[in-house]
Amino acid sequence: MNLAKTLMIQGTASSVGKSTLVTGLCRIFAQEGYRVAPFKAQNMSLNAAVTKDGGEIGRAQATQAEAAGVEPTVAMNPILLKPESDSRSQVIVMGRPLAAMAAQEYYQRRTGFLEIVQQALNTLRQQYDLIILEGAGSPVELNLAHYDLVNMRVAQLADAPVLLVGDIDQGGIFASMLGTLLLLQPEERMRVKGLIVNKFRGEYSLWQPGECLLTTRSGLPVVGTVPFLQDLRIAEEDSVPLEDGSATLLQQRAVAPLEVVILRFPYLSNYDEFDALAAEPLIRVHMIGRQEDFPERCDLIILPGSKNTFSDLSWLWRQGHAQRIRRFARQGSAILGICGGYQMLGERLSDPGGVETEAGTVEVGLGLLPIETIFGALHDKVTKQCQVQINPHVRRGMLAHQVERH
């Protein structure tokens, strides 16, 4: 059986644009008539998507599959890590939760996970003409090289040529590109066939000598300099864009009739699902982490999903957010809780069996709903795709009514 050809995109660091470039390449090759699919062996992300069979994969891989015009499957992201603390993550394998593991335990089970990665990759290679693989972070995290499940080890499994991507907008493009190549092992270095300079702004003619310098110093061609693209609205893979201010949510208009606050929990889940809300011209979204960032007026406060509900509820009280939310609620602001955020609106949360915390943990909720949430391990998590159709006339009428209030 003929297996699909492969191409891998690796980066000099996180958030250099790997996911976006893979998305673009999937669309380009699909338009050229190839049956193409994305693949990321291991993804660490709290932005997850649900496949048709109810499995969970990284939102970025689902977006890449959409760009390729194919149905996303769990084989496109066989291992998904959802951080629950600084040193522990829930491990999703082939779309289903396996266990919560500390990093050391996860690495000790590397061999078994590598076999799962190889099986998923082979499945895709039997179904498609071309697989675009995506790495994670940097391929030269030297302290973790032995445990690699996503960069050069996967390129070797797929016998994939590698294109190395650097972010020129952050500065230091020569150091990041040439330094990465220098630190690769000789056999890994041979897999790199070209360089991509991403997020370029300014006059291209001034950068052309830079391309020549990179080629001269590396011995590799610069196969493309990609301009900085605004307003792509492609799903973010992790929280880095929230930290550096580049997330869609943070690209805000100065004035809007409706003020919406979203609490930025430390273990915030699926924050990119609010991008559509932020795109509304009548709405200004505030992503709030610090109490002093609260606007004077809030028409709606959203408590989003959380991967560690107990920890994030405790954070709400410590930061003074809980008291402020209760005050806004008394003043008539609407409060919306989603998933873990909904649970926080109740009177208390209990974890008698230690599902998410130590056994017996109890946290006092915001007391805005007469409910108590008890964590148990009796049932598996159910994830399903759903479709919602909103009447545009109703939506416009609701927004107009809200604007008239102010």
Tab-separated table of C-alpha atoms in Angstrom:
chain	number	residue	atom	x	y	z
A	1	MET	CA	0.000	0.000	0.000
A	2	ASN	CA	1.285	3.452	-0.913
A	3	LEU	CA	1.576	5.756	2.063
A	4	ALA	CA	0.934	9.490	1.895
A	5	LYS	CA	3.842	11.847	1.470
A	6	THR	CA	4.669	14.033	4.461
A	7	LEU	CA	5.883	17.542	5.242
A	8	MET	CA	6.592	18.871	8.718
A	9	ILE	CA	6.489	22.412	10.047
A	10	GLN	CA	8.640	23.014	13.127
A	11	GLY	CA	9.348	26.298	14.880
A	12	THR	CA	12.096	28.032	16.777
A	13	ALA	CA	9.687	28.611	19.694
A	14	SER	CA	6.031	28.559	20.679
A	15	SER	CA	3.666	30.976	18.969
A	16	VAL	CA	5.871	31.614	15.913
A	17	GLY	CA	2.930	30.720	13.655
A	18	LYS	CA	3.253	26.977	13.075
A	19	SER	CA	-0.471	26.297	13.435
A	20	THR	CA	-1.407	29.130	11.090
A	21	LEU	CA	1.073	28.008	8.441
A	22	VAL	CA	-0.137	24.407	8.619
A	23	THR	CA	-3.705	25.676	8.246
A	24	GLY	CA	-2.714	27.671	5.165
A	25	LEU	CA	-0.792	24.790	3.622
A	26	CYS	CA	-3.721	22.428	4.169
A	27	ARG	CA	-5.978	24.823	2.271
A	28	ILE	CA	-3.454	25.402	-0.553
A	29	PHE	CA	-2.802	21.706	-1.174
A	30	ALA	CA	-6.516	20.906	-0.947
A	31	GLN	CA	-7.206	23.559	-3.585
A	32	GLU	CA	-4.542	21.913	-5.753
A	33	GLY	CA	-6.518	18.679	-5.648
A	34	TYR	CA	-4.625	16.738	-2.969
A	35	ARG	CA	-6.383	14.787	-0.241
A	36	VAL	CA	-4.532	16.392	2.663
A	37	ALA	CA	-4.791	16.064	6.442
A	38	PRO	CA	-3.075	17.734	9.424
A	39	PHE	CA	-1.261	15.857	12.169
A	40	LYS	CA	0.102	16.884	15.546
A	41	ALA	CA	1.322	13.993	17.651
A	42	GLN	CA	1.081	15.694	21.025
A	43	ASN	CA	-0.687	18.931	21.799
A	44	MET	CA	-0.839	20.786	25.109
A	45	SER	CA	-3.916	22.966	24.988
A	46	LEU	CA	-7.061	23.876	26.882
A	47	ASN	CA	-8.693	24.916	23.599
A	48	ALA	CA	-10.264	21.632	22.500
A	49	ALA	CA	-12.653	20.593	19.744
A	50	VAL	CA	-15.000	17.616	19.562
A	51	THR	CA	-14.934	15.190	16.637
A	52	LYS	CA	-17.997	13.544	15.102
A	53	ASP	CA	-17.488	10.428	17.250
A	54	GLY	CA	-17.238	12.501	20.443
A	55	GLY	CA	-13.449	12.498	20.809
A	56	GLU	CA	-11.421	15.537	21.885
A	57	ILE	CA	-8.560	17.004	19.862
A	58	GLY	CA	-6.755	20.337	19.822
A	59	ARG	CA	-8.847	23.151	18.346
A	60	ALA	CA	-6.006	24.013	15.970
A	61	GLN	CA	-6.088	20.561	14.356
A	62	ALA	CA	-9.854	20.780	13.901
A	63	THR	CA	-9.386	24.149	12.189
A	64	GLN	CA	-6.639	22.718	9.974
A	65	ALA	CA	-8.906	19.837	8.965
A	66	GLU	CA	-11.624	22.326	8.084
A	67	ALA	CA	-9.131	24.218	5.915
A	68	ALA	CA	-8.298	20.942	4.172
A	69	GLY	CA	-11.989	20.254	3.605
A	70	VAL	CA	-11.972	17.008	5.594
A	71	GLU	CA	-13.688	15.765	8.744
A	72	PRO	CA	-11.465	16.109	11.843
A	73	THR	CA	-10.623	12.811	13.540
A	74	VAL	CA	-8.801	11.825	16.712
A	75	ALA	CA	-5.945	10.397	14.619
A	76	MET	CA	-4.999	13.968	13.675
A	77	ASN	CA	-4.085	14.676	17.323
A	78	PRO	CA	-3.654	11.350	19.107
A	79	ILE	CA	-2.388	12.845	22.388
A	80	LEU	CA	-3.903	15.965	23.935
A	81	LEU	CA	-2.612	17.270	27.265
A	82	LYS	CA	-4.919	19.522	29.283
A	83	PRO	CA	-3.010	21.229	32.121
A	84	GLU	CA	-4.699	20.959	35.515
A	85	SER	CA	-1.847	22.486	37.512
A	86	ASP	CA	1.739	23.585	36.946
A	87	SER	CA	2.947	19.969	37.075
A	88	ARG	CA	-0.066	17.814	36.185
A	89	SER	CA	-2.184	17.376	33.062
A	90	GLN	CA	-5.163	15.334	32.018
A	91	VAL	CA	-3.973	13.014	29.255
A	92	ILE	CA	-6.410	12.517	26.371
A	93	VAL	CA	-5.428	9.567	24.158
A	94	MET	CA	-7.173	9.044	20.828
A	95	GLY	CA	-9.875	11.441	21.935
A	96	ARG	CA	-10.659	9.850	25.321
A	97	PRO	CA	-9.436	10.750	28.827
A	98	LEU	CA	-6.825	8.294	30.068
A	99	ALA	CA	-5.716	9.749	33.401
A	100	ALA	CA	-4.334	12.808	35.137
A	101	MET	CA	-0.554	12.494	35.248
A	102	ALA	CA	2.422	14.354	36.606
A	103	ALA	CA	5.093	15.074	34.031
A	104	GLN	CA	7.435	12.371	35.335
A	105	GLU	CA	4.794	9.657	35.052
A	106	TYR	CA	3.873	10.811	31.560
A	107	TYR	CA	7.468	10.647	30.369
A	108	GLN	CA	7.932	7.210	31.919
A	109	ARG	CA	5.133	5.953	29.661
A	110	ARG	CA	6.682	7.521	26.557
A	111	THR	CA	7.242	4.249	24.687
A	112	GLY	CA	3.571	3.312	24.772
A	113	PHE	CA	2.533	6.792	23.698
A	114	LEU	CA	5.017	6.737	20.835
A	115	GLU	CA	3.419	3.539	19.532
A	116	ILE	CA	0.004	5.227	19.618
A	117	VAL	CA	1.410	8.201	17.715
A	118	GLN	CA	2.884	5.935	15.050
A	119	GLN	CA	-0.369	3.994	14.650
A	120	ALA	CA	-2.396	7.197	14.271
A	121	LEU	CA	0.064	8.571	11.722
A	122	ASN	CA	-0.003	5.346	9.716
A	123	THR	CA	-3.799	5.402	9.710
A	124	LEU	CA	-3.810	8.873	8.181
A	125	ARG	CA	-1.088	8.015	5.679
A	126	GLN	CA	-3.236	5.157	4.371
A	127	GLN	CA	-6.220	7.486	3.871
A	128	TYR	CA	-4.690	10.626	2.343
A	129	ASP	CA	-2.235	11.793	-0.312
A	130	LEU	CA	-0.347	14.228	1.917
A	131	ILE	CA	0.037	14.764	5.666
A	132	ILE	CA	1.156	18.162	6.993
A	133	LEU	CA	2.735	17.565	10.395
A	134	GLU	CA	3.120	20.237	13.055
A	135	GLY	CA	5.740	20.310	15.769
A	136	ALA	CA	5.429	21.930	19.184
A	137	GLY	CA	7.509	24.628	20.819
A	138	SER	CA	11.141	24.171	19.813
A	139	PRO	CA	12.867	20.989	18.583
A	140	VAL	CA	15.948	21.818	20.661
A	141	GLU	CA	14.601	21.768	24.217
A	142	LEU	CA	17.744	19.877	25.186
A	143	ASN	CA	16.612	18.791	28.645
A	144	LEU	CA	13.544	17.088	27.127
A	145	ALA	CA	15.067	15.768	23.899
A	146	HIS	CA	15.108	12.178	25.180
A	147	TYR	CA	11.327	12.342	25.740
A	148	ASP	CA	10.443	13.900	22.388
A	149	LEU	CA	7.022	12.827	21.087
A	150	VAL	CA	6.211	15.670	18.755
A	151	ASN	CA	9.189	17.165	16.904
A	152	MET	CA	12.184	15.390	15.347
A	153	ARG	CA	11.207	11.956	16.651
A	154	VAL	CA	7.931	12.218	14.760
A	155	ALA	CA	9.674	13.622	11.681
A	156	GLN	CA	11.801	10.472	11.747
A	157	LEU	CA	8.739	8.209	12.094
A	158	ALA	CA	7.098	9.956	9.140
A	159	ASP	CA	10.351	10.281	7.153
A	160	ALA	CA	9.277	13.912	6.747
A	161	PRO	CA	11.302	16.824	5.408
A	162	VAL	CA	11.152	19.753	7.824
A	163	LEU	CA	10.637	23.465	7.254
A	164	LEU	CA	11.805	25.586	10.180
A	165	VAL	CA	9.712	28.667	11.042
A	166	GLY	CA	10.873	31.765	12.918
A	167	ASP	CA	8.950	34.853	14.044
A	168	ILE	CA	10.681	38.008	12.798
A	169	ASP	CA	8.137	40.246	14.521
A	170	GLN	CA	9.548	39.222	17.915
A	171	GLY	CA	13.091	40.157	16.904
A	172	GLY	CA	16.191	37.968	17.056
A	173	ILE	CA	15.367	36.040	13.894
A	174	PHE	CA	19.024	35.262	13.112
A	175	ALA	CA	19.784	34.007	16.609
A	176	SER	CA	16.625	31.902	16.811
A	177	MET	CA	16.999	30.359	13.352
A	178	LEU	CA	20.755	29.761	13.331
A	179	GLY	CA	20.828	28.797	17.005
A	180	THR	CA	18.141	26.173	16.506
A	181	LEU	CA	20.012	24.659	13.560
A	182	LEU	CA	23.263	24.663	15.537
A	183	LEU	CA	21.715	22.729	18.437
A	184	LEU	CA	20.118	20.023	16.321
A	185	GLN	CA	21.826	16.659	16.101
A	186	PRO	CA	23.536	16.107	12.705
A	187	GLU	CA	20.939	13.559	11.547
A	188	GLU	CA	18.151	15.943	12.620
A	189	ARG	CA	19.791	18.885	10.918
A	190	MET	CA	19.787	16.939	7.645
A	191	ARG	CA	15.980	16.761	7.749
A	192	VAL	CA	15.624	20.537	7.640
A	193	LYS	CA	15.230	21.505	3.982
A	194	GLY	CA	14.309	25.174	4.229
A	195	LEU	CA	13.489	28.188	6.402
A	196	ILE	CA	10.304	30.241	6.673
A	197	VAL	CA	10.382	33.761	8.082
A	198	ASN	CA	6.954	34.539	9.509
A	199	LYS	CA	5.075	37.696	10.582
A	200	PHE	CA	7.110	40.141	8.497
A	201	ARG	CA	6.179	43.839	8.623
A	202	GLY	CA	7.718	46.703	6.716
A	203	GLU	CA	9.560	47.152	3.445
A	204	TYR	CA	10.456	43.807	1.917
A	205	SER	CA	13.418	45.192	-0.054
A	206	LEU	CA	15.110	46.034	3.268
A	207	TRP	CA	14.724	42.428	4.372
A	208	GLN	CA	16.075	40.753	1.220
A	209	PRO	CA	19.710	41.044	2.386
A	210	GLY	CA	18.561	39.303	5.570
A	211	GLU	CA	17.267	36.369	3.545
A	212	CYS	CA	20.651	36.140	1.836
A	213	LEU	CA	22.438	36.196	5.198
A	214	LEU	CA	20.255	33.398	6.563
A	215	THR	CA	20.906	31.309	3.468
A	216	THR	CA	24.663	31.961	3.582
A	217	ARG	CA	25.010	31.201	7.292
A	218	SER	CA	22.692	28.167	7.319
A	219	GLY	CA	23.267	26.687	3.882
A	220	LEU	CA	19.484	26.421	3.531
A	221	PRO	CA	17.109	28.381	1.299
A	222	VAL	CA	14.578	30.799	2.749
A	223	VAL	CA	11.564	29.269	1.021
A	224	GLY	CA	9.239	32.068	2.075
A	225	THR	CA	8.868	35.314	3.978
A	226	VAL	CA	5.257	35.506	5.134
A	227	PRO	CA	3.742	38.927	5.872
A	228	PHE	CA	2.110	39.727	9.190
A	229	LEU	CA	-1.565	38.921	8.626
A	230	GLN	CA	-4.177	40.759	10.674
A	231	ASP	CA	-7.624	39.470	11.646
A	232	LEU	CA	-7.148	35.886	10.516
A	233	ARG	CA	-9.502	34.678	13.264
A	234	ILE	CA	-7.990	31.206	13.296
A	235	ALA	CA	-8.512	29.343	16.563
A	236	GLU	CA	-5.641	29.796	19.018
A	237	GLU	CA	-3.902	26.666	20.236
A	238	ASP	CA	-2.791	27.819	23.684
A	239	SER	CA	-2.717	30.804	26.030
A	240	VAL	CA	0.471	32.434	24.696
A	241	PRO	CA	-1.524	34.930	22.563
A	242	LEU	CA	-3.396	35.987	25.704
A	243	GLU	CA	-0.092	36.671	27.405
A	244	ASP	CA	1.439	38.684	24.559
A	245	GLY	CA	-1.757	40.531	23.637
A	246	SER	CA	-2.102	39.104	20.124
A	247	ALA	CA	-5.255	37.069	20.741
A	248	THR	CA	-8.323	38.056	18.753
A	249	LEU	CA	-10.188	38.848	21.964
A	250	LEU	CA	-7.627	41.476	22.911
A	251	GLN	CA	-7.754	43.369	19.633
A	252	GLN	CA	-10.431	45.706	20.885
A	253	ARG	CA	-12.333	48.734	19.703
A	254	ALA	CA	-12.076	51.813	21.909
A	255	VAL	CA	-15.798	52.462	22.422
A	256	ALA	CA	-18.845	50.206	22.282
A	257	PRO	CA	-22.370	50.405	23.732
A	258	LEU	CA	-22.201	47.039	25.485
A	259	GLU	CA	-19.486	46.144	27.990
A	260	VAL	CA	-18.776	42.423	28.439
A	261	VAL	CA	-16.307	41.055	30.977
A	262	ILE	CA	-14.784	37.568	30.678
A	263	LEU	CA	-12.879	36.284	33.706
A	264	ARG	CA	-9.447	35.098	32.700
A	265	PHE	CA	-9.031	32.075	34.939
A	266	PRO	CA	-5.547	30.612	35.388
A	267	TYR	CA	-6.916	27.340	33.922
A	268	LEU	CA	-9.266	28.949	31.407
A	269	SER	CA	-10.707	26.513	28.843
A	270	ASN	CA	-11.686	27.210	25.236
A	271	TYR	CA	-11.336	30.977	25.435
A	272	ASP	CA	-11.300	31.243	21.651
A	273	GLU	CA	-15.009	30.421	21.560
A	274	PHE	CA	-15.597	34.048	22.550
A	275	ASP	CA	-13.932	35.395	19.401
A	276	ALA	CA	-17.310	35.645	17.684
A	277	LEU	CA	-18.610	37.737	20.575
A	278	ALA	CA	-15.609	40.061	20.367
A	279	ALA	CA	-16.252	40.492	16.642
A	280	GLU	CA	-19.666	42.079	17.269
A	281	PRO	CA	-19.393	45.816	16.457
A	282	LEU	CA	-21.693	46.793	19.345
A	283	ILE	CA	-19.712	44.887	21.976
A	284	ARG	CA	-16.436	45.536	23.761
A	285	VAL	CA	-14.958	42.493	25.472
A	286	HIS	CA	-12.696	42.852	28.518
A	287	MET	CA	-10.533	39.821	29.380
A	288	ILE	CA	-10.019	40.396	33.108
A	289	GLY	CA	-7.256	38.941	35.228
A	290	ARG	CA	-6.640	41.830	37.653
A	291	GLN	CA	-9.342	43.513	39.714
A	292	GLU	CA	-8.229	46.994	38.620
A	293	ASP	CA	-8.968	46.074	34.981
A	294	PHE	CA	-12.713	45.833	35.595
A	295	PRO	CA	-14.643	48.529	33.716
A	296	GLU	CA	-16.928	50.794	35.706
A	297	ARG	CA	-19.947	49.336	33.905
A	298	CYS	CA	-20.580	45.679	33.063
A	299	ASP	CA	-23.603	44.679	31.037
A	300	LEU	CA	-22.562	41.030	31.103
A	301	ILE	CA	-19.986	39.095	33.130
A	302	ILE	CA	-19.005	35.664	31.791
A	303	LEU	CA	-17.425	32.970	33.924
A	304	PRO	CA	-16.006	30.595	31.264
A	305	GLY	CA	-15.025	26.959	31.487
A	306	SER	CA	-12.150	25.844	33.673
A	307	LYS	CA	-9.882	22.789	33.718
A	308	ASN	CA	-9.447	23.179	37.483
A	309	THR	CA	-12.713	24.532	38.837
A	310	PHE	CA	-11.706	24.431	42.502
A	311	SER	CA	-8.436	26.239	41.944
A	312	ASP	CA	-10.020	28.905	39.748
A	313	LEU	CA	-12.892	29.472	42.182
A	314	SER	CA	-10.364	29.969	44.978
A	315	TRP	CA	-8.535	32.420	42.687
A	316	LEU	CA	-11.766	34.387	42.189
A	317	TRP	CA	-12.094	34.923	45.939
A	318	ARG	CA	-8.392	35.715	46.498
A	319	GLN	CA	-8.333	38.300	43.710
A	320	GLY	CA	-11.471	40.023	44.934
A	321	HIS	CA	-13.303	39.135	41.738
A	322	ALA	CA	-15.978	37.100	43.508
A	323	GLN	CA	-17.036	40.036	45.669
A	324	ARG	CA	-17.099	42.357	42.666
A	325	ILE	CA	-19.174	39.918	40.598
A	326	ARG	CA	-21.716	39.633	43.405
A	327	ARG	CA	-21.920	43.411	43.607
A	328	PHE	CA	-22.478	43.789	39.874
A	329	ALA	CA	-25.161	41.091	40.055
A	330	ARG	CA	-27.016	43.078	42.740
A	331	GLN	CA	-26.779	46.155	40.510
A	332	GLY	CA	-28.485	44.345	37.641
A	333	SER	CA	-25.609	43.117	35.489
A	334	ALA	CA	-26.239	39.819	33.730
A	335	ILE	CA	-24.014	36.927	34.859
A	336	LEU	CA	-23.353	33.920	32.604
A	337	GLY	CA	-21.571	30.770	33.764
A	338	ILE	CA	-20.306	28.145	31.309
A	339	CYS	CA	-19.396	24.635	32.455
A	340	GLY	CA	-17.040	25.158	35.421
A	341	GLY	CA	-18.071	28.814	35.506
A	342	TYR	CA	-21.687	27.720	35.986
A	343	GLN	CA	-20.666	25.478	38.875
A	344	MET	CA	-18.963	28.458	40.556
A	345	LEU	CA	-22.240	30.385	40.558
A	346	GLY	CA	-23.728	27.915	43.037
A	347	GLU	CA	-23.513	27.824	46.811
A	348	ARG	CA	-20.626	25.401	47.057
A	349	LEU	CA	-18.522	22.760	45.286
A	350	SER	CA	-17.582	19.464	46.930
A	351	ASP	CA	-15.052	16.833	45.901
A	352	PRO	CA	-15.533	13.993	48.412
A	353	GLY	CA	-13.741	11.408	46.273
A	354	GLY	CA	-10.745	13.518	45.234
A	355	VAL	CA	-11.671	13.572	41.544
A	356	GLU	CA	-10.083	16.981	40.937
A	357	THR	CA	-8.543	17.825	44.328
A	358	GLU	CA	-7.668	16.174	47.605
A	359	ALA	CA	-10.524	14.068	48.960
A	360	GLY	CA	-12.978	16.110	50.995
A	361	THR	CA	-12.202	19.497	49.450
A	362	VAL	CA	-15.039	22.027	49.665
A	363	GLU	CA	-15.091	25.525	48.148
A	364	VAL	CA	-17.690	28.195	48.791
A	365	GLY	CA	-19.326	29.321	45.565
A	366	LEU	CA	-20.604	32.770	44.606
A	367	GLY	CA	-24.078	31.977	45.942
A	368	LEU	CA	-25.885	33.398	42.902
A	369	LEU	CA	-27.702	30.129	42.158
A	370	PRO	CA	-29.328	27.717	44.660
A	371	ILE	CA	-27.208	24.740	43.576
A	372	GLU	CA	-24.373	22.577	44.867
A	373	THR	CA	-21.959	20.703	42.593
A	374	ILE	CA	-20.569	17.382	43.812
A	375	PHE	CA	-17.690	15.923	41.832
A	376	GLY	CA	-17.871	12.174	41.292
A	377	ALA	CA	-16.242	9.500	39.141
A	378	LEU	CA	-19.353	7.498	38.337
A	379	HIS	CA	-19.706	8.478	34.688
A	380	ASP	CA	-17.388	9.177	31.792
A	381	LYS	CA	-17.377	12.656	30.344
A	382	VAL	CA	-19.753	12.995	27.386
A	383	THR	CA	-18.624	15.189	24.486
A	384	LYS	CA	-20.791	15.724	21.411
A	385	GLN	CA	-20.933	17.991	18.414
A	386	CYS	CA	-23.965	20.241	18.167
A	387	GLN	CA	-25.389	22.728	15.705
A	388	VAL	CA	-27.161	25.956	16.610
A	389	GLN	CA	-29.017	28.257	14.262
A	390	ILE	CA	-29.710	31.792	15.469
A	391	ASN	CA	-32.412	33.896	13.861
A	392	PRO	CA	-30.519	37.033	12.720
A	393	HIS	CA	-33.620	39.195	13.209
A	394	VAL	CA	-33.904	38.087	16.835
A	395	ARG	CA	-30.193	38.725	17.436
A	396	ARG	CA	-30.349	42.224	15.962
A	397	GLY	CA	-33.473	42.973	17.971
A	398	MET	CA	-31.843	41.868	21.235
A	399	LEU	CA	-28.741	43.974	20.576
A	400	ALA	CA	-30.849	47.002	19.661
A	401	HIS	CA	-32.836	46.603	22.893
A	402	GLN	CA	-29.625	46.471	24.939
A	403	VAL	CA	-28.233	49.563	23.210
A	404	GLU	CA	-31.434	51.518	23.904
A	405	ARG	CA	-30.994	50.844	27.620
A	406	HIS	CA	-27.799	52.913	27.555
